[in-house]
Short mmCIF file of C-alpha atoms in Angstrom, two decimals:
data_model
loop_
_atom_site.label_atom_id
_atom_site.label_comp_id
_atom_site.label_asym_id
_atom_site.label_seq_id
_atom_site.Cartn_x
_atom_site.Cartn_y
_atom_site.Cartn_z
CA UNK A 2 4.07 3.05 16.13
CA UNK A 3 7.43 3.82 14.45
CA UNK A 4 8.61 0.17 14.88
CA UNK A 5 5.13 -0.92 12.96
CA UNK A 6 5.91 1.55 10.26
CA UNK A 7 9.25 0.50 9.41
CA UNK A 8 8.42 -3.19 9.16
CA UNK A 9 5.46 -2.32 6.82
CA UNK A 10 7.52 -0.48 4.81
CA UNK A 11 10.53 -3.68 4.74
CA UNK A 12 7.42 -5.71 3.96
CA UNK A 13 5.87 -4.29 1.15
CA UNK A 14 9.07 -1.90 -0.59
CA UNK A 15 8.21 -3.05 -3.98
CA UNK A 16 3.97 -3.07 -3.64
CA UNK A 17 3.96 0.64 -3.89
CA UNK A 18 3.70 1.14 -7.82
CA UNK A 19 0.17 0.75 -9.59
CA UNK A 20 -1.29 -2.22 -10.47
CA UNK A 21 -0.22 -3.21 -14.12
CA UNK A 22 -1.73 -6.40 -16.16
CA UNK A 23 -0.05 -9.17 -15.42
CA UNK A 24 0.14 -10.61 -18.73
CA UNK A 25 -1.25 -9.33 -22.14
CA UNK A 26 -2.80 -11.19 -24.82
CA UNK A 27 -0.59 -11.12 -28.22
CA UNK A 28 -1.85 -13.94 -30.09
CA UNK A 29 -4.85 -15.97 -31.00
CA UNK A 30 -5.13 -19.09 -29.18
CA UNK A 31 -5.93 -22.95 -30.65
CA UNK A 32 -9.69 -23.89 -29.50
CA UNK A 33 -7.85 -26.55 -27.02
CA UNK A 34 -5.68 -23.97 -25.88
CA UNK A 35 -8.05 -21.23 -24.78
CA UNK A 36 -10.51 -24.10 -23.50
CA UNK A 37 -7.27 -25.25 -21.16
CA UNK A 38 -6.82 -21.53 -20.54
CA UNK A 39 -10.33 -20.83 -19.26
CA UNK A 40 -9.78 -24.19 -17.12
CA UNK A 41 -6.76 -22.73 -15.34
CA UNK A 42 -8.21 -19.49 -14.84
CA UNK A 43 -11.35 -20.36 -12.93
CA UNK A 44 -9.30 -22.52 -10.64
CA UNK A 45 -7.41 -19.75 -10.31
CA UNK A 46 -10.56 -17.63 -9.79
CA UNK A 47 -11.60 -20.17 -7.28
CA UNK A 48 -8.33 -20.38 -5.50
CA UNK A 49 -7.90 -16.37 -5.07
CA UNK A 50 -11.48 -16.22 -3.56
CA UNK A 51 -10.80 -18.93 -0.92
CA UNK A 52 -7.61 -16.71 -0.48
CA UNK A 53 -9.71 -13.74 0.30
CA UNK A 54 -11.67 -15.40 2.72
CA UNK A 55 -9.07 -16.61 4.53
CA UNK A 56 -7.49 -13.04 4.43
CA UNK A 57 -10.72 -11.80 6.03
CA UNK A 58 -10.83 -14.65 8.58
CA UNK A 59 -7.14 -13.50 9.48
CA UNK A 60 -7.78 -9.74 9.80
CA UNK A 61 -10.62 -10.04 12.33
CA UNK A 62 -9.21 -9.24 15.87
CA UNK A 63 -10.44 -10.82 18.64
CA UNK A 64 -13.74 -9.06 19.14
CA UNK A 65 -14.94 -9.61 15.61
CA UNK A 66 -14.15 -6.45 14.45
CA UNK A 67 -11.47 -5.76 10.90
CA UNK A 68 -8.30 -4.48 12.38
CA UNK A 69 -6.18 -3.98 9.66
CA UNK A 70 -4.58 -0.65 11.22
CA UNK A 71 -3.82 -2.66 14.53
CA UNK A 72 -2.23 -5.61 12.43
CA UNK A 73 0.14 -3.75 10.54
CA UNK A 74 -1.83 -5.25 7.09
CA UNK A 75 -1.39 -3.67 3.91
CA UNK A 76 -4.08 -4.15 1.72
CA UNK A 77 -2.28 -3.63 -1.53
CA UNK A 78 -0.17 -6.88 -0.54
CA UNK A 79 -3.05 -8.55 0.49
CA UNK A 80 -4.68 -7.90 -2.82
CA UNK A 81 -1.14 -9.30 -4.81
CA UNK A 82 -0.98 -12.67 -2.57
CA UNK A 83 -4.54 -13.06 -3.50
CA UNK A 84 -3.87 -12.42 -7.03
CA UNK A 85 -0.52 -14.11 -6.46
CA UNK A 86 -1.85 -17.47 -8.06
CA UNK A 87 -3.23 -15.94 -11.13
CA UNK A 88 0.14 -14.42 -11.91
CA UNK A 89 2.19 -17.71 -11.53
CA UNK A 90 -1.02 -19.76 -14.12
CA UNK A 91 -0.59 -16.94 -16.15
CA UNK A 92 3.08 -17.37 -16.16
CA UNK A 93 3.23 -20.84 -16.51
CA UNK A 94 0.36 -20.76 -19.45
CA UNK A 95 2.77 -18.11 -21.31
CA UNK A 96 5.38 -20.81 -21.26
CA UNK A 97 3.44 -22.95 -23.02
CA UNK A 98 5.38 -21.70 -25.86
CA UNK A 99 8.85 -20.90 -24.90
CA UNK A 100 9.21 -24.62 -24.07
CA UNK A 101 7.64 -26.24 -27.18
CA UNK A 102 10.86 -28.49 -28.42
CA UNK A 103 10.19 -26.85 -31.62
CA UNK A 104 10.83 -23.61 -30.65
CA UNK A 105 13.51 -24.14 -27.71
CA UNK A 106 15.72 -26.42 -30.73
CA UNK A 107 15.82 -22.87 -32.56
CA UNK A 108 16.38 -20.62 -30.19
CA UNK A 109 18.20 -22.21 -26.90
CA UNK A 110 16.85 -20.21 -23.74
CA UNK A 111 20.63 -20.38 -21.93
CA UNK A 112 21.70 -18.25 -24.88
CA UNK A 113 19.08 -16.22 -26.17
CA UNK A 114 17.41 -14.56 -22.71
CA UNK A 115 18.20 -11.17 -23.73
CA UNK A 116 15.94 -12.07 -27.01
CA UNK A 117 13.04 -13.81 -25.00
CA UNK A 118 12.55 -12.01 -22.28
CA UNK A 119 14.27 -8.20 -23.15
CA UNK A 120 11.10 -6.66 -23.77
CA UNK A 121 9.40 -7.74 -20.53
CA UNK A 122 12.27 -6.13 -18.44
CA UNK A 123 12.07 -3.27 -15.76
CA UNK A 124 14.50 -1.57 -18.36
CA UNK A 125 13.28 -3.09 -21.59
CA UNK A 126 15.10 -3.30 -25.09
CA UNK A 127 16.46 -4.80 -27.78
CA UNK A 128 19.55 -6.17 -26.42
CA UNK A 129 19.88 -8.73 -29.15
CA UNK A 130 22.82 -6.11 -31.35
CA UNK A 131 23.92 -5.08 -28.03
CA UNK A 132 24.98 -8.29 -25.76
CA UNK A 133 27.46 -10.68 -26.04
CA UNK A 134 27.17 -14.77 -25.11
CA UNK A 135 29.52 -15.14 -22.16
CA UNK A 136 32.32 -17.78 -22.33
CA UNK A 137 35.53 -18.88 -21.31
CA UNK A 138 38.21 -21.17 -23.36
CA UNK A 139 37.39 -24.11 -21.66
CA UNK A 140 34.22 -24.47 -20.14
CA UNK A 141 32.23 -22.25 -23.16
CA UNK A 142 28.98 -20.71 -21.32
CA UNK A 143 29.47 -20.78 -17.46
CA UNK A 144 27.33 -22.85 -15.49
CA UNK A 145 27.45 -24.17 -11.87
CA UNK A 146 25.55 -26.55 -9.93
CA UNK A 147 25.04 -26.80 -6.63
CA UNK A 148 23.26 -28.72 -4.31
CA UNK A 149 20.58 -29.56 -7.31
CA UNK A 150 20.42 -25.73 -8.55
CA UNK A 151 22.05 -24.45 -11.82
CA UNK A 152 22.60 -20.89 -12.22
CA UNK A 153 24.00 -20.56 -16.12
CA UNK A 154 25.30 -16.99 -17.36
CA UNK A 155 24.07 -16.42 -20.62
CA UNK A 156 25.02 -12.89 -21.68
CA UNK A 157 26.29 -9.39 -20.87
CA UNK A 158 25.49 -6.13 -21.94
CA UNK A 159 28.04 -3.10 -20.63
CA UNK A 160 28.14 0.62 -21.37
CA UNK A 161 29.56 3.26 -19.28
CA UNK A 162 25.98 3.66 -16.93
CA UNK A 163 24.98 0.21 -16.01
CA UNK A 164 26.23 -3.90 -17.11
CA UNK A 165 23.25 -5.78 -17.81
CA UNK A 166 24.00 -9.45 -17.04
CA UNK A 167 21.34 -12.63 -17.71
CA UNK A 168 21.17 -15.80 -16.56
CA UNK A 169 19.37 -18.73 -16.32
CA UNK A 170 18.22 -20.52 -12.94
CA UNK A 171 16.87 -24.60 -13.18
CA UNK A 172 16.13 -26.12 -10.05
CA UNK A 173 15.60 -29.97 -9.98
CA UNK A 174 12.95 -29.82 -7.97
CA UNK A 175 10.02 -27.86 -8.76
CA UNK A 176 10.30 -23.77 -7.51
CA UNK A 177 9.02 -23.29 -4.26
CA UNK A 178 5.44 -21.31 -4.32
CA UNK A 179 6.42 -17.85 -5.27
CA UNK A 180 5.49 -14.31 -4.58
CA UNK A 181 4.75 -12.40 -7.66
CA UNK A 182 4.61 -8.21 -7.31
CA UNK A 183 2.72 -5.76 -8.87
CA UNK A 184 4.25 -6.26 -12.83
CA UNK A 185 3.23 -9.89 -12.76
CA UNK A 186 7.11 -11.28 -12.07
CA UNK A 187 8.00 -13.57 -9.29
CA UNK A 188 9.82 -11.90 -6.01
CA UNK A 189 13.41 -13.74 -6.66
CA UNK A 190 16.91 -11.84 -5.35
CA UNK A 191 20.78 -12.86 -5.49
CA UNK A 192 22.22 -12.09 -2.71
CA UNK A 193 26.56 -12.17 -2.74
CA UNK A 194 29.38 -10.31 -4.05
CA UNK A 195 30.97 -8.32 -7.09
CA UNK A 196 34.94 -7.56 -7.69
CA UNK A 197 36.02 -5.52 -10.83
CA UNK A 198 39.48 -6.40 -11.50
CA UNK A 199 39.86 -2.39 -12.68
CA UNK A 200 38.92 -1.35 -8.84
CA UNK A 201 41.16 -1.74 -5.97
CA UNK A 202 38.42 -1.78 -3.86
CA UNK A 203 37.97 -5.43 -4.22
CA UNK A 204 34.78 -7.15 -4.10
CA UNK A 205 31.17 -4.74 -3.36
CA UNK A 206 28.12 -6.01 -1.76
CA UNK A 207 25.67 -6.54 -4.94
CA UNK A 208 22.76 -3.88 -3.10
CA UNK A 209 25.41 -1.43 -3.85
CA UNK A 210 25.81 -1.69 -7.23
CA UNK A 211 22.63 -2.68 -7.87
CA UNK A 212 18.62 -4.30 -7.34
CA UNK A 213 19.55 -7.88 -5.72
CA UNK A 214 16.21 -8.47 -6.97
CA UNK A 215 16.00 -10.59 -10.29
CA UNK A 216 13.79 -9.04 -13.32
CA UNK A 217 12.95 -12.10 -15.33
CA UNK A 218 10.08 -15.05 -15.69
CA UNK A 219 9.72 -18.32 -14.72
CA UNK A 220 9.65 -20.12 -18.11
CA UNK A 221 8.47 -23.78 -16.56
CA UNK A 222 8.02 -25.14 -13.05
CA UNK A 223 12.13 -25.28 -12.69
CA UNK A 224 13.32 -22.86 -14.70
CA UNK A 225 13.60 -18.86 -13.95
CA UNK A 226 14.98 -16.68 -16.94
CA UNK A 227 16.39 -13.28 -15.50
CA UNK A 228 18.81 -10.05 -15.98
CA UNK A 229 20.55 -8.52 -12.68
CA UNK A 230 21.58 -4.87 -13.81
CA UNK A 231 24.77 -3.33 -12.11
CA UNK A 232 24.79 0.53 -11.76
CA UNK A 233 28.11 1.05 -12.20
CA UNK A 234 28.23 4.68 -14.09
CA UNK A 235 27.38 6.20 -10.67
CA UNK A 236 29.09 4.13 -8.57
CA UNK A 237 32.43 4.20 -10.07
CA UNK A 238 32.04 7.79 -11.17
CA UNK A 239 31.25 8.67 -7.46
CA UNK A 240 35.02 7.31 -6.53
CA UNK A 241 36.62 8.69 -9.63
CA UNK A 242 36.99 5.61 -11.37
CA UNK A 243 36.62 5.21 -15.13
CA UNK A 244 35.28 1.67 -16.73
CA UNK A 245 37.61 0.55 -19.09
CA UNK A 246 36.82 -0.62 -22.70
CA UNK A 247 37.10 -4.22 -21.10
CA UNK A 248 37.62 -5.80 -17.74
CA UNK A 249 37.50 -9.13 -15.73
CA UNK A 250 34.45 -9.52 -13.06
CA UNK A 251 34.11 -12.43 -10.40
CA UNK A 252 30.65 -12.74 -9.44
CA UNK A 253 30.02 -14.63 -5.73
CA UNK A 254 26.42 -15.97 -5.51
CA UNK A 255 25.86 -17.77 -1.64
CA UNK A 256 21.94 -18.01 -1.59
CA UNK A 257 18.89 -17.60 -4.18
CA UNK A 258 16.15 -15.97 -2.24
CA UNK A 259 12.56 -15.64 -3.09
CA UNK A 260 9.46 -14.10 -1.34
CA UNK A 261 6.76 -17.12 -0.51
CA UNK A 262 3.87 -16.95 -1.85
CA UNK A 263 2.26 -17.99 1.37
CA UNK A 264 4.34 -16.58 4.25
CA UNK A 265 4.54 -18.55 7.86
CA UNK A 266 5.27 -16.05 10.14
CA UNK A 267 4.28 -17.01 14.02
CA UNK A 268 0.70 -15.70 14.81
CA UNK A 269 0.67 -13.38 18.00
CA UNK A 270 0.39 -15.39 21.11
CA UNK A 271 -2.96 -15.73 22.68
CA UNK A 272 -1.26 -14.41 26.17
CA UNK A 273 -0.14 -11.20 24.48
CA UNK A 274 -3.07 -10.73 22.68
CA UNK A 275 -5.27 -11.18 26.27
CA UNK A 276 -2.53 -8.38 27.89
CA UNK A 277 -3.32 -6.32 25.46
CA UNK A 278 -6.78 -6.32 25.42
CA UNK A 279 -6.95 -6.39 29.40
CA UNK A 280 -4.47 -2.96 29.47
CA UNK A 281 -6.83 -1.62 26.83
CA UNK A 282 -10.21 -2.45 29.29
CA UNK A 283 -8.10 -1.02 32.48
CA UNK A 284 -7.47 2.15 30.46
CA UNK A 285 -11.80 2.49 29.50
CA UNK A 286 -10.43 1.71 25.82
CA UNK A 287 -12.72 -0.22 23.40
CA UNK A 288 -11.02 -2.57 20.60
CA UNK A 289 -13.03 -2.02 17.89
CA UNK A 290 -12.33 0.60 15.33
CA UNK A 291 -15.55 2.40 15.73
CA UNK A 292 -14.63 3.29 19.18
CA UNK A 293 -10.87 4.13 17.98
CA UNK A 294 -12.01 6.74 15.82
CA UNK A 295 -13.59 8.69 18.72
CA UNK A 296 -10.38 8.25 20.55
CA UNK A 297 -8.52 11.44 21.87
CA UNK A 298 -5.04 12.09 20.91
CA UNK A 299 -4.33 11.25 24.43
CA UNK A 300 -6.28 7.76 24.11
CA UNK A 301 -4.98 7.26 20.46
CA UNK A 302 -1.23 7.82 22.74
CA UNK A 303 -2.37 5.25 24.96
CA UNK A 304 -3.53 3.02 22.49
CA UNK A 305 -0.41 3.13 20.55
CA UNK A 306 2.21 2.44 23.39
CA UNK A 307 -0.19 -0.78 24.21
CA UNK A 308 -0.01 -1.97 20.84
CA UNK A 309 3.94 -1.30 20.58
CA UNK A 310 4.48 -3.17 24.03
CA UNK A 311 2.44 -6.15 22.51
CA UNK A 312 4.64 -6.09 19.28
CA UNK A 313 7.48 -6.02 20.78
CA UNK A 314 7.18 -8.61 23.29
CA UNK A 315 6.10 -10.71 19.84
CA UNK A 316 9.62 -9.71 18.36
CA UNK A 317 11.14 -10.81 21.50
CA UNK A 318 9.66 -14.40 20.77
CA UNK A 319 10.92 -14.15 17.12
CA UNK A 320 13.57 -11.66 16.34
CA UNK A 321 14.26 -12.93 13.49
CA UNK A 322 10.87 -11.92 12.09
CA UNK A 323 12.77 -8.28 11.62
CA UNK A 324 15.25 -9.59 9.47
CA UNK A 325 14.87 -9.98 5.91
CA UNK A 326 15.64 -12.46 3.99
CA UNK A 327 14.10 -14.51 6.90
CA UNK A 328 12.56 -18.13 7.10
CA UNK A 329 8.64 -16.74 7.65
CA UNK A 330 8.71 -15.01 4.43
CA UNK A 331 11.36 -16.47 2.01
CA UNK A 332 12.39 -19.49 0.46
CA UNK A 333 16.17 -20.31 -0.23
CA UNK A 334 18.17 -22.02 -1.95
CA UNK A 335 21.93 -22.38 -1.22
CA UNK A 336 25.01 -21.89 -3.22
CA UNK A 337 28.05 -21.89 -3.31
CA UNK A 338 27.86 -20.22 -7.52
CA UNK A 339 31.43 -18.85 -8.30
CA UNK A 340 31.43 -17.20 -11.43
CA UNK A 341 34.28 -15.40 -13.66
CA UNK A 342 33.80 -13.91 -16.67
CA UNK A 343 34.89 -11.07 -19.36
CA UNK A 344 33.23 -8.27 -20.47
CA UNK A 345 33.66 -5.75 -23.34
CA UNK A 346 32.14 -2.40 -22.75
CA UNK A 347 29.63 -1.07 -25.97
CA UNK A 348 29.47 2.68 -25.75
CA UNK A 349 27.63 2.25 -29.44
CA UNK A 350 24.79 5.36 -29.72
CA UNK A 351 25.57 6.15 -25.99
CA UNK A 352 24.93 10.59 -25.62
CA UNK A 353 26.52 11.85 -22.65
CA UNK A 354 26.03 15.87 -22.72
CA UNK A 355 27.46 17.99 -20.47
CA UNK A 356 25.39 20.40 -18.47
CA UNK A 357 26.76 21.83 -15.08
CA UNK A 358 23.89 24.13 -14.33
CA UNK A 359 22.88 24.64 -11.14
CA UNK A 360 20.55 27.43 -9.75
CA UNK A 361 21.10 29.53 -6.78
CA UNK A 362 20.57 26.82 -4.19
CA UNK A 363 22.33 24.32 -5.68
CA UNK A 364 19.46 22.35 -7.51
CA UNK A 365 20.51 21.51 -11.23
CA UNK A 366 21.87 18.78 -13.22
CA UNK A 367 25.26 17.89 -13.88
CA UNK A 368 25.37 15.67 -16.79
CA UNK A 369 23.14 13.89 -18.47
CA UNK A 370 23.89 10.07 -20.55
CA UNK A 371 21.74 8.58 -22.98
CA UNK A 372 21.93 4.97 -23.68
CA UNK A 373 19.74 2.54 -25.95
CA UNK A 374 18.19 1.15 -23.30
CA UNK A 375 18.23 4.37 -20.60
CA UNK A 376 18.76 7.71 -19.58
CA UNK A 377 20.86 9.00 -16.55
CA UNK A 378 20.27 12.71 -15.43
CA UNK A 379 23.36 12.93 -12.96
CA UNK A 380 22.57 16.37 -10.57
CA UNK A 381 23.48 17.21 -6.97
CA UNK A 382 22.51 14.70 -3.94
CA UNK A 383 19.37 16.65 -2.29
CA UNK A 384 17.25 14.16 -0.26
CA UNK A 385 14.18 16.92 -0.26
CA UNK A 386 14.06 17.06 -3.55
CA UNK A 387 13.32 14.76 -6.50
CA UNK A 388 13.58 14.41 -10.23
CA UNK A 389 10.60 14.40 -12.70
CA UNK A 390 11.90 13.37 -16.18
CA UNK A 391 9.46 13.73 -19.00
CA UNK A 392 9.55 12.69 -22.65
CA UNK A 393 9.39 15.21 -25.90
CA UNK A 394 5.02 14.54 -25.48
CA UNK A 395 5.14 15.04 -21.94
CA UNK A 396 4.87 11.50 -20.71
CA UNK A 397 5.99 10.69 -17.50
CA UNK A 398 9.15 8.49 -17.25
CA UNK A 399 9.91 5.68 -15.01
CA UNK A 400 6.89 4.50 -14.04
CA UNK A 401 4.97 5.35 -11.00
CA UNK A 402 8.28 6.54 -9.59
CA UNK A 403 10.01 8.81 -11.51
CA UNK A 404 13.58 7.97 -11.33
CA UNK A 405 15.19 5.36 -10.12
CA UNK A 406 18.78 6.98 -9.12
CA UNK A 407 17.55 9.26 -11.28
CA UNK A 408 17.90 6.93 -14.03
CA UNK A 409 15.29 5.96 -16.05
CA UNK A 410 14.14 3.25 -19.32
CA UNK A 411 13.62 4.43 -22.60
CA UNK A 412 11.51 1.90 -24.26
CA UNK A 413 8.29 3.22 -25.44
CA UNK A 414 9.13 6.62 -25.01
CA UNK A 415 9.98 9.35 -27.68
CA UNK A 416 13.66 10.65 -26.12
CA UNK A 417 14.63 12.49 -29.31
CA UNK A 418 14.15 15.34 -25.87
CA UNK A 419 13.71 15.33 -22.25
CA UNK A 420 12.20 17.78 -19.68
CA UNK A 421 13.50 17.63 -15.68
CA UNK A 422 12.03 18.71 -13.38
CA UNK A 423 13.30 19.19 -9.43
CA UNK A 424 10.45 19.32 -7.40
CA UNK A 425 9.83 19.10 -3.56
CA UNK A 426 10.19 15.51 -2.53
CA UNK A 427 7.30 15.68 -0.70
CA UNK A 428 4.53 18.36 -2.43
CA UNK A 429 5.45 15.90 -5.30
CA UNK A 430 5.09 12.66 -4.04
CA UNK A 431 1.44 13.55 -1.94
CA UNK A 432 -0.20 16.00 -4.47
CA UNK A 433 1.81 16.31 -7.87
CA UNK A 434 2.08 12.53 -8.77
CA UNK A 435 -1.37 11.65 -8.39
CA UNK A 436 -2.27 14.04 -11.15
CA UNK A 437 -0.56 11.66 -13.76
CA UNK A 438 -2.51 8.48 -12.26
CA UNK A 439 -6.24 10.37 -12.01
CA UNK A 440 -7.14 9.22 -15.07
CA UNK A 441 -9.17 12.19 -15.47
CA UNK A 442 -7.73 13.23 -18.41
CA UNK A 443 -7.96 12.99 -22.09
CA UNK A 444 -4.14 10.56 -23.14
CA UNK A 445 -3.97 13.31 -26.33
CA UNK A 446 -3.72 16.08 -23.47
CA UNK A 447 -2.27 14.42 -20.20
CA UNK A 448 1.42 14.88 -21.18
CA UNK A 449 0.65 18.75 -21.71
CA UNK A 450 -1.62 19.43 -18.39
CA UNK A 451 1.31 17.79 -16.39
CA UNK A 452 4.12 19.18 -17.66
CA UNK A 453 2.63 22.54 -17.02
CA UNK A 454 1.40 21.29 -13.24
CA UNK A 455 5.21 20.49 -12.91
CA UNK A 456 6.62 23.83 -14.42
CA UNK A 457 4.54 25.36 -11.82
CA UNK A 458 5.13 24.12 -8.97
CA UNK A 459 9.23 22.61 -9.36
CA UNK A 460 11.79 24.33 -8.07
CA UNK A 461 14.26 23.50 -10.74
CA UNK A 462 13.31 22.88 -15.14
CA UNK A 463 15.52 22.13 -17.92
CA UNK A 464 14.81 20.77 -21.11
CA UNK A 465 17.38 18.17 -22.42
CA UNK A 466 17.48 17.67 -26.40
CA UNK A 467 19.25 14.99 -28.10
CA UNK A 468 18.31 14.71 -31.52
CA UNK A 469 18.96 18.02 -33.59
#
């Protein structure tokens, strides 16, 4: 089964967070408005039923029976395809604003995407005191077309953790249908490469200095709004490189990926569906999941080698199914973008405080940087272990994960202190984590009842204060 588990886990690396809104309410809508709104939503309502029916149709195996743990299905990605539609009408009836002429002529998107879409980001903020426009003698804002696809850079935002760079993607033709995950934003990654002039290492693979994925919006049909964020701090500071107080970057962009909405991978062949049913018979094995629960370990054995011999005969067929990006699940569209640009680094309220304490075995933190827009808790490399940060009440930061890199936003959160916590990668991640998502308990006294579940079971505290 390990070849099963590894592709469900390529497939569906982002669906593991909780299920936020997709889009709140802020405003009261004109009569027309709403009535258009309630339009687009029913269709919408109508289109995500017909997509769970067809999700049920797919799932049945060939005796009738649901076989979702024999199909590798995920039913948390399931659930977002189905709810896929509502997030790109909900989308496009947000825009319904941002592109008004009246608006746009005050406030041009290709210049302004820190203001528009900052507080929507995966690390939100007010970047509008903190990023500068982009431009070069010449040419003023950079933007490239090719082969009917604009990518414009619109700003830049550098301190000595991360650069923050938006842009602006148009397409002449209309986006393809796109996946949207679990915050309501469409599945859209840059794939290519990034050379710091200060670095002699020449140019780095984006993944490793940060999420090829895009956070952003689509603003219309052929137009996606977007940041990329670099994490530079610990990359550089890994090698023993400082960022200087300015520097040159050329940015390589070959292909725009994005997840479809609707994928087209090959179904599994009748013929190796039939084997597999007929080795299942010759071994007195039934194929619904009634009878697999009264399986024996031994049978279960049997059942799973079957299952991996019919997989892998399928991957034999298609191989590149395995891949990702790949042409069942994504869309593309193709480059070359060739971008170079200057940036001037803005250490302005950025707290770094030293800390270099580690306990007997090693577990501690090193350093720890403050930022308007994050907070970095540098420690010791310990793949058993992970970081729980908390704010001065107690709330849990970073989401459903708690650190990414250790590194987490600071939007929404009172920072004025900290509290880490090292705990037990996996006693956290199977019993300690659910506590904050229970929703058993009172929001006035949830902060307090987990920070003393963590000081009880982590193997490592420290409380971080910033504000004296």
């Amino acid at each position: 089964m390990e070849k099963q588990k590894n592709l469900s886990q390529v497939e569906n690396r982002k669906l593991d967070n909780h299920i936020k809104n997709v889009l709140d309410a802020t405003f009261a809508l004109p009569p027309k408005v709403a009535d258009a709104r309630e339009e687009s939503f029913a269709k919408v309502r109508a289109l995500a039923a017909q997509e769970a029916d067809s999700e049920q149709q797919n799932d049945r195996d060939f005796s009738g029976e649901t076989r979702d743990r024999r199909c590798g299905k995920n039913r948390k990605k399931i659930l977002f395809r189905g709810l896929a539609g509502a997030g790109v009408a909900a989308a496009a009836f947000s825009c319904i604003y941002m592109v008004n002429p009246s608006v746009t002529a005050q406030m041009p998107l290709v210049s302004h995407v820190f203001e528009q879409i900052g507080e929507s980001l995966d690390f939100a903020g007010d970047y509008a005191d903190l990023a500068e426009r982009l431009q070069e003698t010449v040419k003023g804002i950079e933007s490239i077309t090719a082969d009917g696809t604009t990518i414009t850079l619109s700003e830049a935002y550098c301190n000595e953790t991360a650069l923050y760079l938006s842009l602006v993607i148009h397409s002449q033709e209309k986006f393809p249908d796109t996946f949207y995950d679990e915050d309501g934003k469409p599945m859209i990654s840059m794939y290519g490469q990034i050379d710091f002039d200060f670095d002699e290492e020449g140019a780095i693979d984006l993944v490793y200095v940060g999420d090829s994925e895009i956070d952003g919006k689509m603003m219309d049909d052929n137009t996606f709004a977007g940041v990329i964020r670099f994490d530079m701090g610990q990359y550089f500071a890994d090698k023993g490189v400082e960022i200087p107080d300015s520097y040159q970057v050329k940015l390589s962009i070959p292909e725009i990926v994005g997840t479809k909405l609707h994928d087209t991978r090959p179904p599994m062949p009748e013929e190796l569906r039939a084997q597999y049913e007929a080795a299942m018979e010759e071994n007195g094995l039934g194929l619904s999941d009634e009878e697999y629960e009264r399986f024996t370990e031994e049978q279960k054995d049997i059942e799973h080698q079957l299952f991996n011999d019919m997989w892998n005969a399928y991957y034999e067929l298609y191989p590149d199914r395995q891949t990702y990006p790949n042409q069942y699940d994504n869309w593309f569209m193709e480059g070359p973008w060739e971008f170079t640009f200057d940036v001037a680094k803005n250490d302005e309220n950025v707290i770094r405080q030293e800390v270099n304490d580690l306990n007997e075995n090693g577990l501690g933190i090193l350093s720890v940087t403050k930022t308007p827009i994050e907070i970095h808790v540098e420690m010791p490399e310990n793949l058993e272990c992970m970081a729980a940060i908390l704010d001065a009440h107690g709330n849990l930061m970073g989401n459903s994960v708690p650190g990414y890199d250790n590194t987490v936003p600071v939007s929404g959160f009172d920072t004025s202190k900290i509290y880490v916590y090292i705990c037990d990668y996996v006693e956290y991640m199977d019993e300690l984590k659910g506590v904050w998502w229970s929703g058993g308990y009172d929001e006035s006294v949830k902060g307090e009842v987990f920070k003393e579940l963590l000081e009880e079971h982590c193997l490592y505290q420290k409380e971080i204060i910033f504000d004296k």
